[in-house]
Tab-separated table of C-alpha atoms in Angstrom:
chain	number	residue	atom	x	y	z
A	219	UNK	CA	-33.112	45.075	-63.312
A	220	UNK	CA	-30.106	46.227	-62.715
A	221	UNK	CA	-31.262	48.382	-59.761
A	222	UNK	CA	-32.559	44.690	-58.425
A	223	UNK	CA	-29.801	43.012	-58.810
A	224	UNK	CA	-27.481	46.078	-57.259
A	225	UNK	CA	-29.196	46.300	-54.332
A	226	UNK	CA	-29.234	42.166	-53.539
A	227	UNK	CA	-25.638	42.702	-54.044
A	228	UNK	CA	-25.210	45.397	-51.326
A	229	UNK	CA	-27.813	43.236	-49.493
A	230	UNK	CA	-25.182	40.204	-49.385
A	231	UNK	CA	-22.046	42.304	-48.892
A	232	UNK	CA	-23.701	43.884	-45.441
A	233	UNK	CA	-25.278	39.937	-44.928
A	234	UNK	CA	-21.898	38.667	-45.252
A	235	UNK	CA	-20.479	41.802	-43.603
A	236	UNK	CA	-22.878	41.017	-40.430
A	237	UNK	CA	-22.381	37.866	-40.370
A	238	UNK	CA	-18.472	37.840	-40.319
A	239	UNK	CA	-18.760	40.629	-37.251
A	240	UNK	CA	-21.105	37.991	-35.768
A	241	UNK	CA	-18.499	35.124	-36.312
A	242	UNK	CA	-15.308	37.730	-34.745
A	243	UNK	CA	-17.592	38.983	-32.384
A	244	UNK	CA	-18.302	34.494	-31.033
A	245	UNK	CA	-14.677	33.797	-31.067
A	246	UNK	CA	-13.775	36.541	-29.249
A	247	UNK	CA	-15.795	35.804	-27.210
A	248	UNK	CA	-15.454	32.668	-26.762
A	249	UNK	CA	-11.134	32.948	-26.414
A	250	UNK	CA	-11.543	35.691	-23.382
A	251	UNK	CA	-13.823	32.424	-22.054
A	252	UNK	CA	-11.689	30.195	-22.347
A	253	UNK	CA	-8.670	32.591	-20.290
A	254	UNK	CA	-11.242	33.742	-17.796
A	255	UNK	CA	-10.145	31.696	-14.346
A	256	UNK	CA	-12.742	30.281	-12.098
A	257	UNK	CA	-11.634	29.904	-8.174
A	258	UNK	CA	-13.023	26.915	-6.352
A	259	UNK	CA	-13.396	26.254	-3.162
A	260	UNK	CA	-10.951	25.639	-1.075
A	261	UNK	CA	-11.328	21.787	-0.584
A	262	UNK	CA	-11.745	21.511	-4.812
A	263	UNK	CA	-14.730	19.927	-6.642
A	264	UNK	CA	-14.797	16.129	-7.606
A	265	UNK	CA	-16.418	15.353	-10.804
A	266	UNK	CA	-17.556	11.759	-12.155
A	267	UNK	CA	-17.921	12.160	-15.744
A	268	UNK	CA	-19.266	8.872	-17.366
A	269	UNK	CA	-18.147	6.877	-20.185
A	270	UNK	CA	-19.860	8.063	-23.170
A	271	UNK	CA	-20.706	11.571	-22.257
A	272	UNK	CA	-20.642	13.726	-24.724
A	273	UNK	CA	-19.407	17.503	-24.911
A	274	UNK	CA	-22.751	19.486	-24.691
A	275	UNK	CA	-23.142	16.883	-21.716
A	276	UNK	CA	-19.681	17.203	-20.115
A	277	UNK	CA	-20.025	21.364	-20.707
A	278	UNK	CA	-23.529	21.069	-18.530
A	279	UNK	CA	-22.046	18.990	-16.022
A	280	UNK	CA	-19.244	21.791	-14.896
A	281	UNK	CA	-21.491	24.394	-15.279
A	282	UNK	CA	-23.540	22.632	-12.488
A	283	UNK	CA	-20.660	22.128	-10.569
A	284	UNK	CA	-19.510	25.162	-10.170
A	285	UNK	CA	-16.207	24.641	-11.969
A	286	UNK	CA	-17.484	27.027	-15.473
A	287	UNK	CA	-19.414	29.611	-15.812
A	288	UNK	CA	-21.170	29.140	-19.363
A	289	UNK	CA	-21.911	25.925	-20.539
A	290	UNK	CA	-22.323	26.402	-24.075
A	291	UNK	CA	-19.670	28.695	-24.510
A	292	UNK	CA	-17.289	25.784	-22.791
A	293	UNK	CA	-19.195	24.039	-25.213
A	294	UNK	CA	-18.455	26.265	-28.621
A	295	UNK	CA	-14.621	26.096	-27.430
A	296	UNK	CA	-14.739	21.706	-26.705
A	297	UNK	CA	-15.870	22.182	-30.896
A	298	UNK	CA	-13.617	24.830	-31.804
A	299	UNK	CA	-10.511	23.443	-30.901
A	300	UNK	CA	-11.443	19.755	-31.922
A	301	UNK	CA	-10.916	18.159	-28.240
A	302	UNK	CA	-14.169	16.314	-27.900
A	303	UNK	CA	-12.737	13.354	-28.832
A	304	UNK	CA	-9.621	13.702	-26.725
A	305	UNK	CA	-11.886	14.324	-23.513
A	306	UNK	CA	-11.655	11.423	-20.815
A	307	UNK	CA	-14.074	9.570	-18.515
A	308	UNK	CA	-12.959	9.216	-14.741
A	309	UNK	CA	-13.515	11.060	-11.749
A	310	UNK	CA	-11.622	14.540	-11.279
A	311	UNK	CA	-10.648	16.802	-8.448
A	312	UNK	CA	-10.210	20.224	-9.995
A	313	UNK	CA	-8.780	22.637	-7.136
A	314	UNK	CA	-7.291	26.234	-7.186
A	315	UNK	CA	-8.006	29.051	-9.750
A	316	UNK	CA	-8.463	27.267	-12.800
A	317	UNK	CA	-9.769	28.642	-16.565
A	318	UNK	CA	-11.852	26.621	-18.648
A	319	UNK	CA	-9.106	25.687	-21.069
A	320	UNK	CA	-7.390	23.717	-18.419
A	321	UNK	CA	-10.173	22.588	-17.337
A	322	UNK	CA	-10.727	20.936	-21.035
A	323	UNK	CA	-6.595	20.074	-21.055
A	324	UNK	CA	-7.575	18.193	-17.044
A	325	UNK	CA	-9.881	16.395	-19.085
A	326	UNK	CA	-8.123	15.280	-22.039
A	327	UNK	CA	-4.506	14.599	-20.245
A	328	UNK	CA	-6.735	11.919	-18.124
A	329	UNK	CA	-4.964	13.513	-15.088
A	330	UNK	CA	-8.307	11.949	-12.517
A	331	UNK	CA	-8.768	12.029	-9.116
A	332	UNK	CA	-6.735	9.012	-7.259
A	333	UNK	CA	-6.686	7.581	-4.020
A	334	UNK	CA	-3.607	6.529	-1.527
A	335	UNK	CA	-3.737	4.164	1.636
A	336	UNK	CA	-0.515	3.564	3.682
A	337	UNK	CA	0.147	-0.646	4.978
A	338	UNK	CA	3.194	-0.136	7.365
A	339	UNK	CA	5.367	-3.176	7.636
A	340	UNK	CA	5.051	-6.115	9.423
A	341	UNK	CA	1.522	-6.262	10.397
A	342	UNK	CA	-1.324	-9.277	9.989
A	343	UNK	CA	-3.955	-9.598	7.109
A	344	UNK	CA	-6.511	-8.969	10.236
A	345	UNK	CA	-5.193	-5.429	10.484
A	346	UNK	CA	-4.411	-5.100	6.415
A	347	UNK	CA	-7.655	-6.016	5.477
A	348	UNK	CA	-9.661	-3.187	7.435
A	349	UNK	CA	-7.036	-0.485	7.069
A	350	UNK	CA	-7.326	-1.200	3.144
A	351	UNK	CA	-11.480	-0.997	3.327
A	352	UNK	CA	-11.415	1.677	5.449
A	353	UNK	CA	-9.735	4.017	3.022
A	354	UNK	CA	-11.341	6.431	0.919
A	355	UNK	CA	-12.258	3.365	-1.939
A	356	UNK	CA	-14.968	1.979	0.237
A	357	UNK	CA	-13.861	-1.439	-0.614
A	358	UNK	CA	-16.332	-3.933	1.048
A	359	UNK	CA	-14.206	-6.102	4.024
A	360	UNK	CA	-16.193	-8.786	3.748
A	361	UNK	CA	-15.230	-9.414	0.293
A	362	UNK	CA	-11.288	-8.393	0.823
A	363	UNK	CA	-11.896	-11.101	3.873
A	364	UNK	CA	-13.282	-14.136	1.149
A	365	UNK	CA	-10.838	-13.168	-1.507
A	366	UNK	CA	-7.503	-13.770	0.980
A	367	UNK	CA	-9.090	-17.333	1.464
A	368	UNK	CA	-10.214	-18.078	-2.328
A	369	UNK	CA	-7.552	-20.416	-3.598
A	370	UNK	CA	-8.794	-19.521	-7.017
A	371	UNK	CA	-8.294	-15.994	-6.443
A	372	UNK	CA	-4.695	-16.887	-4.686
A	373	UNK	CA	-4.068	-19.441	-7.406
A	374	UNK	CA	-4.625	-16.301	-9.942
A	375	UNK	CA	-2.371	-13.749	-8.111
A	376	UNK	CA	0.515	-16.117	-7.645
A	377	UNK	CA	0.279	-16.524	-4.448
A	378	UNK	CA	2.249	-20.590	-3.459
A	379	UNK	CA	-0.329	-20.925	-0.501
A	380	UNK	CA	-4.117	-21.164	0.922
A	381	UNK	CA	-3.775	-17.982	3.215
A	382	UNK	CA	-3.143	-14.093	1.606
A	383	UNK	CA	-1.206	-13.883	5.059
A	384	UNK	CA	2.361	-12.315	4.235
A	385	UNK	CA	1.733	-11.156	0.744
A	386	UNK	CA	0.304	-7.690	1.053
A	387	UNK	CA	3.534	-5.748	0.618
A	388	UNK	CA	3.717	-2.820	3.271
A	389	UNK	CA	3.804	-0.018	0.912
A	390	UNK	CA	1.847	2.828	-0.108
A	391	UNK	CA	-0.966	2.378	-3.067
A	392	UNK	CA	-2.478	4.786	-5.169
A	393	UNK	CA	-5.448	3.792	-7.044
A	394	UNK	CA	-8.773	5.698	-8.815
A	395	UNK	CA	-12.265	5.827	-7.676
A	396	UNK	CA	-13.682	1.892	-9.160
A	397	UNK	CA	-11.259	-0.161	-8.251
A	398	UNK	CA	-12.302	-3.301	-7.319
A	399	UNK	CA	-11.681	-5.648	-4.355
A	400	UNK	CA	-9.769	-8.095	-6.478
A	401	UNK	CA	-7.729	-5.192	-8.443
A	402	UNK	CA	-6.396	-3.953	-5.165
A	403	UNK	CA	-5.434	-8.062	-3.567
A	404	UNK	CA	-3.797	-8.381	-6.963
A	405	UNK	CA	-2.128	-5.422	-7.123
A	406	UNK	CA	-0.759	-5.731	-3.183
A	407	UNK	CA	0.713	-9.408	-4.149
A	408	UNK	CA	2.489	-8.079	-7.324
A	409	UNK	CA	3.902	-6.232	-5.185
A	410	UNK	CA	5.284	-8.773	-2.763
A	411	UNK	CA	6.252	-10.962	-5.972
A	412	UNK	CA	8.158	-8.150	-7.536
A	413	UNK	CA	10.178	-7.397	-4.243
A	414	UNK	CA	10.540	-10.989	-3.990
A	415	UNK	CA	12.479	-10.939	-7.571
A	416	UNK	CA	14.804	-8.158	-6.409
A	417	UNK	CA	15.388	-9.965	-3.164
A	418	UNK	CA	15.845	-13.280	-4.787
A	419	UNK	CA	18.480	-11.378	-8.015
A	420	UNK	CA	21.103	-10.860	-4.736
A	421	UNK	CA	20.081	-14.461	-3.497
A	422	UNK	CA	23.873	-15.634	-1.306
A	423	UNK	CA	25.321	-18.885	-2.471
A	424	UNK	CA	23.776	-22.061	-0.753
A	425	UNK	CA	20.755	-20.258	0.717
A	426	UNK	CA	18.000	-22.496	-0.711
A	427	UNK	CA	14.261	-21.096	0.597
A	428	UNK	CA	11.460	-21.325	-1.396
A	429	UNK	CA	9.344	-18.181	-2.464
A	430	UNK	CA	7.128	-19.260	0.204
A	431	UNK	CA	9.476	-20.013	2.891
A	432	UNK	CA	11.444	-17.068	2.084
A	433	UNK	CA	8.124	-15.541	3.210
A	434	UNK	CA	7.342	-17.273	5.981
A	435	UNK	CA	10.951	-16.421	7.506
A	436	UNK	CA	11.079	-12.987	6.220
A	437	UNK	CA	8.037	-12.422	8.209
A	438	UNK	CA	9.671	-13.832	11.408
A	439	UNK	CA	12.853	-11.493	10.745
A	440	UNK	CA	10.158	-8.003	10.336
A	441	UNK	CA	8.408	-9.215	13.217
A	442	UNK	CA	11.956	-9.653	15.474
A	443	UNK	CA	13.221	-6.872	15.325
A	444	UNK	CA	12.624	-2.435	13.964
A	445	UNK	CA	16.203	-2.204	13.247
A	446	UNK	CA	17.295	-2.183	10.027
A	447	UNK	CA	20.903	-2.955	10.706
A	448	UNK	CA	19.921	-6.256	12.639
A	449	UNK	CA	17.565	-8.124	10.078
A	450	UNK	CA	20.651	-9.665	8.146
A	451	UNK	CA	21.850	-11.252	11.500
A	452	UNK	CA	18.456	-12.067	12.892
A	453	UNK	CA	18.269	-14.432	9.513
A	454	UNK	CA	21.641	-15.892	9.966
A	455	UNK	CA	20.890	-16.739	13.518
A	456	UNK	CA	18.045	-18.337	11.787
A	457	UNK	CA	19.287	-20.249	9.006
A	458	UNK	CA	22.695	-21.573	11.565
A	459	UNK	CA	19.619	-23.129	13.558
A	460	UNK	CA	17.422	-24.262	10.280
A	461	UNK	CA	20.645	-25.813	9.310
A	462	UNK	CA	21.524	-27.409	12.944
A	463	UNK	CA	18.037	-28.993	13.101
A	464	UNK	CA	18.008	-26.399	15.768
A	465	UNK	CA	14.031	-25.150	16.488
A	466	UNK	CA	13.791	-21.583	16.140
A	467	UNK	CA	11.906	-21.006	19.367
A	468	UNK	CA	11.174	-17.686	18.125
A	469	UNK	CA	8.286	-15.773	20.150
A	470	UNK	CA	6.135	-14.366	17.770
A	471	UNK	CA	5.386	-17.334	16.014
A	472	UNK	CA	4.009	-18.236	19.424
A	473	UNK	CA	1.747	-15.359	19.475
A	474	UNK	CA	0.758	-15.868	16.151
A	475	UNK	CA	-0.019	-20.091	16.903
A	476	UNK	CA	-2.014	-18.423	20.286
A	477	UNK	CA	-4.339	-15.711	17.609
A	478	UNK	CA	-5.330	-18.807	15.812
A	479	UNK	CA	-6.067	-21.320	18.088
A	480	UNK	CA	-7.699	-18.711	20.560
A	481	UNK	CA	-9.407	-16.399	18.106
A	482	UNK	CA	-7.437	-13.368	20.655
A	483	UNK	CA	-4.042	-11.965	19.653
A	484	UNK	CA	-2.108	-11.201	22.902
A	485	UNK	CA	1.931	-10.116	23.154
A	486	UNK	CA	1.824	-11.430	26.910
A	487	UNK	CA	2.874	-14.969	26.282
A	488	UNK	CA	2.468	-17.617	28.765
A	489	UNK	CA	4.887	-20.568	29.773
A	490	UNK	CA	1.445	-22.951	28.982
A	491	UNK	CA	2.082	-20.640	25.290
A	492	UNK	CA	5.058	-22.497	24.639
A	493	UNK	CA	4.515	-26.134	25.442
A	494	UNK	CA	1.492	-25.938	23.590
A	495	UNK	CA	2.002	-28.103	20.131
A	496	UNK	CA	0.688	-25.886	17.394
A	497	UNK	CA	2.662	-25.948	13.480
A	498	UNK	CA	3.277	-22.086	13.878
A	499	UNK	CA	4.557	-22.283	17.487
A	500	UNK	CA	8.392	-22.787	16.419
A	501	UNK	CA	8.721	-24.193	20.630
A	502	UNK	CA	7.157	-27.722	20.030
A	503	UNK	CA	7.412	-27.707	15.588
A	504	UNK	CA	11.195	-28.031	14.227
A	505	UNK	CA	11.690	-26.176	11.061
A	506	UNK	CA	9.875	-23.077	9.608
A	507	UNK	CA	5.943	-22.564	10.784
A	508	UNK	CA	3.735	-23.176	7.630
A	509	UNK	CA	3.594	-19.943	6.167
A	510	UNK	CA	4.022	-16.397	6.988
A	511	UNK	CA	2.828	-14.601	10.755
A	512	UNK	CA	2.837	-11.005	8.990
A	513	UNK	CA	3.401	-8.853	5.850
A	514	UNK	CA	7.708	-8.628	5.246
A	515	UNK	CA	9.170	-5.312	3.925
A	516	UNK	CA	11.608	-5.191	1.058
A	517	UNK	CA	14.585	-5.207	3.865
A	518	UNK	CA	13.877	-8.681	5.681
A	519	UNK	CA	12.982	-10.278	2.160
A	520	UNK	CA	16.335	-9.770	1.217
A	521	UNK	CA	17.828	-10.535	4.773
A	522	UNK	CA	15.516	-14.164	4.402
A	523	UNK	CA	17.799	-14.677	0.945
A	524	UNK	CA	20.988	-13.054	1.829
A	525	UNK	CA	21.617	-13.273	5.557
A	526	UNK	CA	25.018	-12.745	7.231
A	527	UNK	CA	27.887	-14.717	7.769
A	528	UNK	CA	27.952	-14.905	12.018
A	529	UNK	CA	27.793	-18.084	14.168
A	530	UNK	CA	25.470	-17.173	16.338
A	531	UNK	CA	22.169	-19.161	17.942
A	532	UNK	CA	21.048	-17.066	19.877
A	533	UNK	CA	19.707	-13.509	20.272
A	534	UNK	CA	18.351	-11.681	23.302
A	535	UNK	CA	16.284	-8.228	24.150
A	536	UNK	CA	18.386	-4.996	25.143
A	537	UNK	CA	14.655	-3.917	25.820
A	538	UNK	CA	15.344	-1.438	23.632
A	539	UNK	CA	14.727	-1.912	20.060
A	540	UNK	CA	18.570	-3.883	19.469
A	541	UNK	CA	19.423	-7.155	20.690
A	542	UNK	CA	22.428	-9.223	22.163
A	543	UNK	CA	23.803	-12.129	19.703
A	544	UNK	CA	25.346	-15.034	20.667
A	545	UNK	CA	27.242	-17.953	19.279
A	546	UNK	CA	26.652	-20.190	22.300
A	547	UNK	CA	24.527	-21.330	25.242
A	548	UNK	CA	26.323	-20.078	28.263
A	549	UNK	CA	26.466	-16.232	26.207
A	550	UNK	CA	23.128	-16.458	25.636
A	551	UNK	CA	22.565	-17.867	29.368
A	552	UNK	CA	24.561	-14.652	30.648
A	553	UNK	CA	22.777	-12.650	28.188
A	554	UNK	CA	19.263	-13.958	29.691
A	555	UNK	CA	20.797	-12.809	32.994
A	556	UNK	CA	21.868	-9.339	33.091
A	557	UNK	CA	19.142	-8.381	30.005
A	558	UNK	CA	15.903	-10.371	30.779
A	559	UNK	CA	16.309	-11.472	34.604
A	560	UNK	CA	18.151	-8.339	36.212
A	561	UNK	CA	17.346	-5.678	33.951
A	562	UNK	CA	13.293	-6.737	34.861
A	563	UNK	CA	14.029	-6.434	38.840
A	564	UNK	CA	16.101	-3.215	38.950
A	565	UNK	CA	13.522	-2.158	37.040
A	566	UNK	CA	10.538	-3.548	39.577
A	567	UNK	CA	12.945	-2.456	42.401
A	568	UNK	CA	12.820	0.984	41.251
A	569	UNK	CA	9.259	1.273	41.118
A	570	UNK	CA	8.769	0.184	44.584
A	571	UNK	CA	11.523	2.399	45.820
A	572	UNK	CA	10.225	5.397	43.337
A	573	UNK	CA	13.968	5.783	41.820
A	574	UNK	CA	17.067	4.218	40.988
A	575	UNK	CA	19.197	1.101	43.114
């Protein structure tokens, strides 16, 4: 009997030793696997992890994508590190050379793949929405267009008028896969209102523009000059004209009015266009137009609410992106002769003769 017990004891010790050795070898294998790097393709590998994906299914998903070499060892590593509860669903971009441990850490950090698009200053809504739809977010253009005119959506987003025109802030935006059309447009409006609040905090004494009027004037300032240093002075001219009851007579509003009337955008203004009555035509209609004509940036919003102190009532393009400013009609007419009549007369003459006069 004693011999039997001794034999069993020896077998137990041997079995425990064997189990311990197996466990040690397995742990060493897991540790070695977790630290072994895998070099991914140059463009990286994108993997979408659905909500509710368990550790074993996740390990298989990553192995099938070529991000790790052994799904079972990855599963065991996740269990050993108790990382399962920390792993987050989403779309991930894995790039470069990564160890399985680094892959798990990225999944635990929630550092998902993002998509960006950029909206330049001064674009109209019909120019902005195709940029948004054409981004890698793959949003639906028709849905974007519907939302841009949806009263319920606009009210919820904080747009104080019946169109989103002017309230899609020019900026670079970052979203993750799955962002809806509503979320994207709401974020763009939110950025516009955020910049308005910043400009409003620096509002000049005596400037009493409403939110809608601010965006409307800022959009005109944005379209009138690409020179940041000129915006406060351009704004001053318009404030002076508004205060004195003089029509704004700004060409970008005429172009916008003709687009609304004819459905075609053209920068070529004719005498007939200037005389065509329309709420957006500031040659025929006094005061500000009913709403913005484009999306203004931060500098234009600031200029609208904090114009320069000046006596100017007119400005004329020098045809190089800058302007001549004038406080009187005589000064303005002289500038028109120099920079419009004579400037283009000389250009035509040079074209005919093949050189300067």
